[in-house]
Short mmCIF file of C-alpha atoms in Angstrom, two decimals:
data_model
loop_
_atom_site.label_atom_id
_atom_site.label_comp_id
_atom_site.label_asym_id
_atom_site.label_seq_id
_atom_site.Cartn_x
_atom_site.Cartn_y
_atom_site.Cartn_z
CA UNK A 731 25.11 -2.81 2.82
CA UNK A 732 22.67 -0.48 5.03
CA UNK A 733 20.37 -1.98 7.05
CA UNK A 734 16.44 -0.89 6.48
CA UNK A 735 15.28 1.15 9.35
CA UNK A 736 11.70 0.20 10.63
CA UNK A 737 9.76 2.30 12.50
CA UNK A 738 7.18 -0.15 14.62
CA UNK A 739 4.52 1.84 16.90
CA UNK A 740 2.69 -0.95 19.73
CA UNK A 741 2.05 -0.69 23.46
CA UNK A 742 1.64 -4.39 24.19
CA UNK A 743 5.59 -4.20 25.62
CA UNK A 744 5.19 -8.40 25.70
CA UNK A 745 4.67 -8.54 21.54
CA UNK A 746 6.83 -5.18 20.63
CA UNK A 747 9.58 -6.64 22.64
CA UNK A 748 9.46 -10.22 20.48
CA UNK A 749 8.54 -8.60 17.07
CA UNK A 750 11.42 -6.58 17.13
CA UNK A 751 13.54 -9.60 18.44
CA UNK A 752 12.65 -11.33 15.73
CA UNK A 753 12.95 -8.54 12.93
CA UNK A 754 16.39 -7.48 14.37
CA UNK A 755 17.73 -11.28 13.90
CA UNK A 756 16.27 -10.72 10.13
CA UNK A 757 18.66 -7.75 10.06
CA UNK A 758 16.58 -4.75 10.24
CA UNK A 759 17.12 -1.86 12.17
CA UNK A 760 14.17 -1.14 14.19
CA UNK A 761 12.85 1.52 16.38
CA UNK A 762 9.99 1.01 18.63
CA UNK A 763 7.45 3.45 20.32
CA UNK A 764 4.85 3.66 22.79
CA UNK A 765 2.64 5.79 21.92
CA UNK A 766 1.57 7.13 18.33
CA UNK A 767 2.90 10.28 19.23
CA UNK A 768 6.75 9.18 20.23
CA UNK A 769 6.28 7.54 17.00
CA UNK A 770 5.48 10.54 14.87
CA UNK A 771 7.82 12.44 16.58
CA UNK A 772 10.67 9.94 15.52
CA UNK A 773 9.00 9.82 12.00
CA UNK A 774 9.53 13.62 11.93
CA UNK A 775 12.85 13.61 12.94
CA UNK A 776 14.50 10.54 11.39
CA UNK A 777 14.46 8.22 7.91
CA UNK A 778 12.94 5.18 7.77
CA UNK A 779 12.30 2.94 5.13
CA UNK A 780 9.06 1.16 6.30
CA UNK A 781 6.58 1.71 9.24
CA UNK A 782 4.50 -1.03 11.48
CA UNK A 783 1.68 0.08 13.31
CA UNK A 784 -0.72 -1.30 15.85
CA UNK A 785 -4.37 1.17 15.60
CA UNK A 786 -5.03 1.24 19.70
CA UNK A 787 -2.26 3.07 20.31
CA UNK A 788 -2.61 5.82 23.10
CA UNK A 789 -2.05 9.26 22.51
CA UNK A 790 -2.35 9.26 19.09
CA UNK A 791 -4.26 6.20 17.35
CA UNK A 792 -3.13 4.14 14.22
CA UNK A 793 -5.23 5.58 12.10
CA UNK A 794 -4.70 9.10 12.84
CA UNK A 795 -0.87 7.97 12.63
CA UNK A 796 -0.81 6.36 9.54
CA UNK A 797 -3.15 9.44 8.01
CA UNK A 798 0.06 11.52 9.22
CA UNK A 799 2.83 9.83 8.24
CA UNK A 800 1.12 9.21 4.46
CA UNK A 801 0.79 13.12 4.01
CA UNK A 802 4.04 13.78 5.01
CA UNK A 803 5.39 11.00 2.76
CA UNK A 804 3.73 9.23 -0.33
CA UNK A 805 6.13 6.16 -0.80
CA UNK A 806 7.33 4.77 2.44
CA UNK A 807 5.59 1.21 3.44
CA UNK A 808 2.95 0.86 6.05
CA UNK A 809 1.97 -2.32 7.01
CA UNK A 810 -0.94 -2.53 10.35
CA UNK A 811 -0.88 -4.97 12.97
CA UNK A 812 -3.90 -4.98 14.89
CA UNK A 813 -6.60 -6.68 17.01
CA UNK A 814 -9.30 -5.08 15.18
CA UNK A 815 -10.90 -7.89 12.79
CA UNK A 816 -13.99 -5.90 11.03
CA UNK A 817 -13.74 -5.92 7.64
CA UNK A 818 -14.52 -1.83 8.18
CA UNK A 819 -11.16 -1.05 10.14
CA UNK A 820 -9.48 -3.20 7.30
CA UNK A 821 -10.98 -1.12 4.13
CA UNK A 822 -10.64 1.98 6.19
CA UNK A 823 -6.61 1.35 6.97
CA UNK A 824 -5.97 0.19 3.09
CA UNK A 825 -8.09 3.66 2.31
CA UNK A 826 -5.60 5.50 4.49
CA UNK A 827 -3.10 4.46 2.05
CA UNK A 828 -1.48 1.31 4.49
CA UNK A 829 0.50 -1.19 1.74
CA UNK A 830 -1.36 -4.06 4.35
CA UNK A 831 -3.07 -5.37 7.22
CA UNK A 832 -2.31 -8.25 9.65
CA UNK A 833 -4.27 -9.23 12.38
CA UNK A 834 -2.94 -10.28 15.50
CA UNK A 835 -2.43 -13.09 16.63
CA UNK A 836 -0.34 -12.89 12.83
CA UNK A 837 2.92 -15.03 12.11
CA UNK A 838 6.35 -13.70 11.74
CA UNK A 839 7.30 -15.81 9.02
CA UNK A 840 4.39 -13.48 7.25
CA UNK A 841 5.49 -10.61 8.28
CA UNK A 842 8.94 -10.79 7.87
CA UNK A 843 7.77 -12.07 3.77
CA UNK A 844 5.57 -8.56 3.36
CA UNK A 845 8.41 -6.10 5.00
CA UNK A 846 10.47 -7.77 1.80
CA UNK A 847 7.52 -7.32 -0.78
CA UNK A 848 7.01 -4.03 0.19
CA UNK A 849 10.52 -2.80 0.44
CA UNK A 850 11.83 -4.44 -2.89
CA UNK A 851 8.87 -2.51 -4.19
CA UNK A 852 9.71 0.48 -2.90
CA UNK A 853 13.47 0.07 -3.98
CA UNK A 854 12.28 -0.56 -7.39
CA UNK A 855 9.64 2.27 -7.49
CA UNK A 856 12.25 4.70 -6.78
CA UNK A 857 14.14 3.74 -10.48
CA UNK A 858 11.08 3.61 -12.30
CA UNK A 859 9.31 6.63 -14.49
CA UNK A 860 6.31 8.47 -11.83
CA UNK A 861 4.84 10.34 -14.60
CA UNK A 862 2.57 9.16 -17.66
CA UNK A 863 -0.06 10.87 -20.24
CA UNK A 864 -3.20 8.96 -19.92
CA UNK A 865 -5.80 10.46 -22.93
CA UNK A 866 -6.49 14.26 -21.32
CA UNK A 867 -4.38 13.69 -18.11
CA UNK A 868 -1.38 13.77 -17.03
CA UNK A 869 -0.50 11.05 -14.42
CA UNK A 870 1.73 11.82 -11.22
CA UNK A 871 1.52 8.57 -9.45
CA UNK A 872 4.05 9.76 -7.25
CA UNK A 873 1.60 12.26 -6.03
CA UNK A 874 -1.70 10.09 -7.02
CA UNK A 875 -2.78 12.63 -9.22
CA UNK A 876 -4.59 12.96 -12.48
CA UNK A 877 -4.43 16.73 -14.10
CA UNK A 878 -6.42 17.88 -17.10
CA UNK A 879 -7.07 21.84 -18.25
CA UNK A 880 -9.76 21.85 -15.75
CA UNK A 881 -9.73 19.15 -13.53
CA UNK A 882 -7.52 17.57 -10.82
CA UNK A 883 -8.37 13.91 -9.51
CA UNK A 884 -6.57 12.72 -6.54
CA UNK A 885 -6.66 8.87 -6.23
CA UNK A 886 -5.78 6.55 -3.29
CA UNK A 887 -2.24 5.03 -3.30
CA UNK A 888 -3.90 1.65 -4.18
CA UNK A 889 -5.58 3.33 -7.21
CA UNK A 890 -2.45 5.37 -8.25
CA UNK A 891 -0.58 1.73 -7.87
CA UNK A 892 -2.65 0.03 -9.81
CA UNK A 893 -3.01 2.73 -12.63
CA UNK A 894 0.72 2.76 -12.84
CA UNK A 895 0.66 -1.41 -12.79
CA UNK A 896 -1.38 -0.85 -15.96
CA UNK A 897 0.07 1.35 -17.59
CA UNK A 898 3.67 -0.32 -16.84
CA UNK A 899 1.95 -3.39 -19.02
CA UNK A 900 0.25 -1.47 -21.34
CA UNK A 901 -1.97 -3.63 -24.04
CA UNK A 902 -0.44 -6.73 -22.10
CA UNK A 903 -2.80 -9.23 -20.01
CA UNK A 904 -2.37 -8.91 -16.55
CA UNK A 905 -3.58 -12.13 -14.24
CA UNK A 906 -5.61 -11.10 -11.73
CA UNK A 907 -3.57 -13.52 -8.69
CA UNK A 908 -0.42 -11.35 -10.94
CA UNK A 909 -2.04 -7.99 -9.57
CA UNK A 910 -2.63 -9.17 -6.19
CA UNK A 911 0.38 -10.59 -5.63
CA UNK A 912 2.06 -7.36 -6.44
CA UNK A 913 -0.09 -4.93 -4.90
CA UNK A 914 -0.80 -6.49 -1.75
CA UNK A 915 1.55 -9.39 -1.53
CA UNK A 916 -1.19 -12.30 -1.49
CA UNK A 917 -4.20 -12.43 -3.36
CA UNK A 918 -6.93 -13.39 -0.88
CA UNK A 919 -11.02 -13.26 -1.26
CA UNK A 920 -10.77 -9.99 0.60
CA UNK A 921 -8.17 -8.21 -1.77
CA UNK A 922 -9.95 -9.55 -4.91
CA UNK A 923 -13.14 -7.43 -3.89
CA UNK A 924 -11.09 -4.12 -3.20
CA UNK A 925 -9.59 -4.97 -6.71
CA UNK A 926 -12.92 -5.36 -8.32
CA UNK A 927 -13.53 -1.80 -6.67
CA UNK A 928 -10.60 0.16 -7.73
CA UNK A 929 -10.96 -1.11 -11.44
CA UNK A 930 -14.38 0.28 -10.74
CA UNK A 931 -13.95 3.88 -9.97
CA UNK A 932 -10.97 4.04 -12.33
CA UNK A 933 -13.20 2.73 -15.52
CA UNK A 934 -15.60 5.95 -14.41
CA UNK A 935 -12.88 8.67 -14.76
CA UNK A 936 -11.35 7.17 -17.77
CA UNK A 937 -14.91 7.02 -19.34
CA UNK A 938 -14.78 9.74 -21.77
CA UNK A 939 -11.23 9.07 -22.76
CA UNK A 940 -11.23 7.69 -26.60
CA UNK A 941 -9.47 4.03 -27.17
CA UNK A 942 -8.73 3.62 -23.70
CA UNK A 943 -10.29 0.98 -21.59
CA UNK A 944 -9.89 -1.92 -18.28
CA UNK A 945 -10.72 -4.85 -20.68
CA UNK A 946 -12.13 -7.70 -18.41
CA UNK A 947 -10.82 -11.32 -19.38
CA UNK A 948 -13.08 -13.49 -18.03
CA UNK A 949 -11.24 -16.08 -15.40
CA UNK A 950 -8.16 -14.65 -16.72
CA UNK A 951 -7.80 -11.00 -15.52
CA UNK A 952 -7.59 -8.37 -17.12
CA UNK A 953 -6.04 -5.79 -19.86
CA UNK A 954 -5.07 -1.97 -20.22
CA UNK A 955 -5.84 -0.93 -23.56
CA UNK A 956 -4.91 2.70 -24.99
CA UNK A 957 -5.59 2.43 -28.10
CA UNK A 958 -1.96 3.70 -29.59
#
């Protein structure tokens, strides 16, 4: 069997050079950078199956990094590791598309348990259907995309994840700990809010769409019903 090739960007030389002790004993393959821009180059020019990144990274930041690497591809893991503790650099990496964020001083034992959510999910993702009709639109959750005649809505991944979740379990309750647990590997105050948001903003553009709705179970969680 292969080993999973990790691409880990961090210029404390101290913490890269234990993290990727550690994550080679674990069996991965890993490949550490510098800079953000020896890391994007080696992102351009090899395959990896999952990426670590710290955000105050010279040359080219985290941020800017992660932006990158998610246009370039939709699917592959990113998980942060970073200093920065505002709740604004947290919301702002998880809108960038990053599967997580860890702030530092963070365990091992926890990291080493979301590199193995997030690639079993991936490994599974890549068997299951990316397309569905929703109403009017056509879903591409590959490409976090909802297409009608006349209009084209481009989601976040943690929408387009969450839409598919639903629509996976169709007219069946989901817990809310359930979706938590598989979108973001624990399901912590913090996550629970950016839930609460995405359910949000995807009630609003299914609005108009007849017998669908994001039923709300109170202290339960919460059900996708079309209406077929």
């Amino acid at each position: 069997m292969s080993q999973n090739k990790i691409l880990y960007a961090e210029d404390d030389q101290t913490l890269a050079f234990l993290t990727k002790d550690n994550l080679e004993q674990h069996g991965y393959a890993v490949t550490h950078c510098a800079n953000g821009q020896i890391c994007l180059d080696h992102f351009n020019s090899g395959a990896f199956d999952l990426c670590i990144l710290d955000i105050m990274l010279p040359k080219i930041d985290g941020f800017e990094l992660a932006a990158a690497i998610r246009k370039a591809n939709q699917d592959i893991p990113i998980i942060f590791l970073s200093a920065k503790t505002l709740k604004e650099d947290r919301i702002k990496g998880l809108r960038l598309g990053a599967d997580d964020y860890l702030v530092k001083p963070f365990s091992i034992e926890e990291l080493l348990l979301k590199i193995e959510v997030f690639l079993r999910r991936s490994n599974k993702t890549a068997t299951e259907p990316s397309t569905y009709r929703i109403g009017k639109f056509d879903f591409d959750s590959r490409n976090f995309t909802l297409s009608a005649a006349t209009q084209k809505i481009t989601l976040t991944q943690r929408e387009s994840d969450l839409l598919k979740l639903f629509l996976d379990h169709k007219d069946a309750v989901l817990k809310r700990e359930e979706i938590l647990l598989k979108l973001w590997g624990d399901d912590d105050y913090f996550r629970g809010r950016s839930l609460d948001v995405f359910i949000s903003r995807l009630r609003k553009i299914l609005a108009d769409e007849p017998g669908i709705a994001i039923e709300n179970l109170h202290g339960v969680g919460f059900r996708f019903v079309t209406g077929q």
